[in-house]
Amino acid sequence: MKTELSANEIMQVSGGMPLWFAVGGTISTYNWMLDQAEAFGRGLGLGFYDGMHSRR
């Protein structure tokens, strides 16, 4: 059994995408999700803050 993978085998393993593309896509998706969560949290916080102040 050989340990090193050929480029062709890496393509097959990663579903036809180059491995670096799969890794880069995962990282950018993760960063995008963090941005979305942060924006959502900020919007939620501002909405809550505004609601508290308008109730007074």
C-alpha atoms as a PDB file:
ATOM      1  CA  MET A   1       0.000   0.000   0.000  1.00  0.00           C
ATOM      2  CA  LYS A   2       1.443   3.349  -0.971  1.00  0.00           C
ATOM      3  CA  THR A   3       1.004   6.302   1.330  1.00  0.00           C
ATOM      4  CA  GLU A   4       1.234   9.276  -1.042  1.00  0.00           C
ATOM      5  CA  LEU A   5      -1.819  10.150  -3.077  1.00  0.00           C
ATOM      6  CA  SER A   6      -1.584  11.132  -6.718  1.00  0.00           C
ATOM      7  CA  ALA A   7      -3.315  14.327  -7.825  1.00  0.00           C
ATOM      8  CA  ASN A   8      -5.950  12.198  -9.550  1.00  0.00           C
ATOM      9  CA  GLU A   9      -6.764  10.323  -6.331  1.00  0.00           C
ATOM     10  CA  ILE A  10      -7.020  13.585  -4.407  1.00  0.00           C
ATOM     11  CA  MET A  11      -9.486  14.845  -7.017  1.00  0.00           C
ATOM     12  CA  GLN A  12     -11.597  11.704  -6.542  1.00  0.00           C
ATOM     13  CA  VAL A  13     -11.461  11.905  -2.729  1.00  0.00           C
ATOM     14  CA  SER A  14     -12.543  15.558  -2.608  1.00  0.00           C
ATOM     15  CA  GLY A  15     -15.460  14.983  -4.972  1.00  0.00           C
ATOM     16  CA  GLY A  16     -13.797  16.339  -8.120  1.00  0.00           C
ATOM     17  CA  MET A  17     -12.515  19.547  -6.523  1.00  0.00           C
ATOM     18  CA  PRO A  18      -8.820  20.159  -5.924  1.00  0.00           C
ATOM     19  CA  LEU A  19      -8.061  19.668  -2.251  1.00  0.00           C
ATOM     20  CA  TRP A  20      -6.853  23.248  -1.719  1.00  0.00           C
ATOM     21  CA  PHE A  21     -10.105  24.511  -3.185  1.00  0.00           C
ATOM     22  CA  ALA A  22     -12.136  22.331  -0.821  1.00  0.00           C
ATOM     23  CA  VAL A  23     -10.118  23.534   2.170  1.00  0.00           C
ATOM     24  CA  GLY A  24     -10.267  27.186   1.072  1.00  0.00           C
ATOM     25  CA  GLY A  25     -14.002  26.914   0.443  1.00  0.00           C
ATOM     26  CA  THR A  26     -14.551  25.453   3.901  1.00  0.00           C
ATOM     27  CA  ILE A  27     -12.577  28.252   5.549  1.00  0.00           C
ATOM     28  CA  SER A  28     -14.354  31.015   3.608  1.00  0.00           C
ATOM     29  CA  THR A  29     -17.742  29.432   4.358  1.00  0.00           C
ATOM     30  CA  TYR A  30     -16.824  29.312   8.049  1.00  0.00           C
ATOM     31  CA  ASN A  31     -15.774  32.983   7.990  1.00  0.00           C
ATOM     32  CA  TRP A  32     -18.999  33.880   6.171  1.00  0.00           C
ATOM     33  CA  MET A  33     -21.034  32.044   8.816  1.00  0.00           C
ATOM     34  CA  LEU A  34     -19.182  33.897  11.567  1.00  0.00           C
ATOM     35  CA  ASP A  35     -19.922  37.210   9.822  1.00  0.00           C
ATOM     36  CA  GLN A  36     -23.598  36.290   9.489  1.00  0.00           C
ATOM     37  CA  ALA A  37     -23.808  35.286  13.159  1.00  0.00           C
ATOM     38  CA  GLU A  38     -22.095  38.496  14.221  1.00  0.00           C
ATOM     39  CA  ALA A  39     -24.377  40.661  12.073  1.00  0.00           C
ATOM     40  CA  PHE A  40     -27.433  38.766  13.338  1.00  0.00           C
ATOM     41  CA  GLY A  41     -26.312  39.149  16.949  1.00  0.00           C
ATOM     42  CA  ARG A  42     -25.643  42.842  16.487  1.00  0.00           C
ATOM     43  CA  GLY A  43     -29.038  43.347  14.843  1.00  0.00           C
ATOM     44  CA  LEU A  44     -30.709  41.418  17.648  1.00  0.00           C
ATOM     45  CA  GLY A  45     -28.850  43.421  20.285  1.00  0.00           C
ATOM     46  CA  LEU A  46     -29.721  46.747  18.674  1.00  0.00           C
ATOM     47  CA  GLY A  47     -33.345  45.731  18.277  1.00  0.00           C
ATOM     48  CA  PHE A  48     -33.494  44.714  21.926  1.00  0.00           C
ATOM     49  CA  TYR A  49     -31.740  47.940  22.988  1.00  0.00           C
ATOM     50  CA  ASP A  50     -34.119  50.089  20.933  1.00  0.00           C
ATOM     51  CA  GLY A  51     -37.106  48.180  22.276  1.00  0.00           C
ATOM     52  CA  MET A  52     -35.986  48.759  25.869  1.00  0.00           C
ATOM     53  CA  HIS A  53     -35.570  52.481  25.308  1.00  0.00           C
ATOM     54  CA  SER A  54     -38.795  53.025  23.374  1.00  0.00           C
ATOM     55  CA  ARG A  55     -40.771  51.253  26.106  1.00  0.00           C
ATOM     56  CA  ARG A  56     -39.809  53.840  28.699  1.00  0.00           C
END
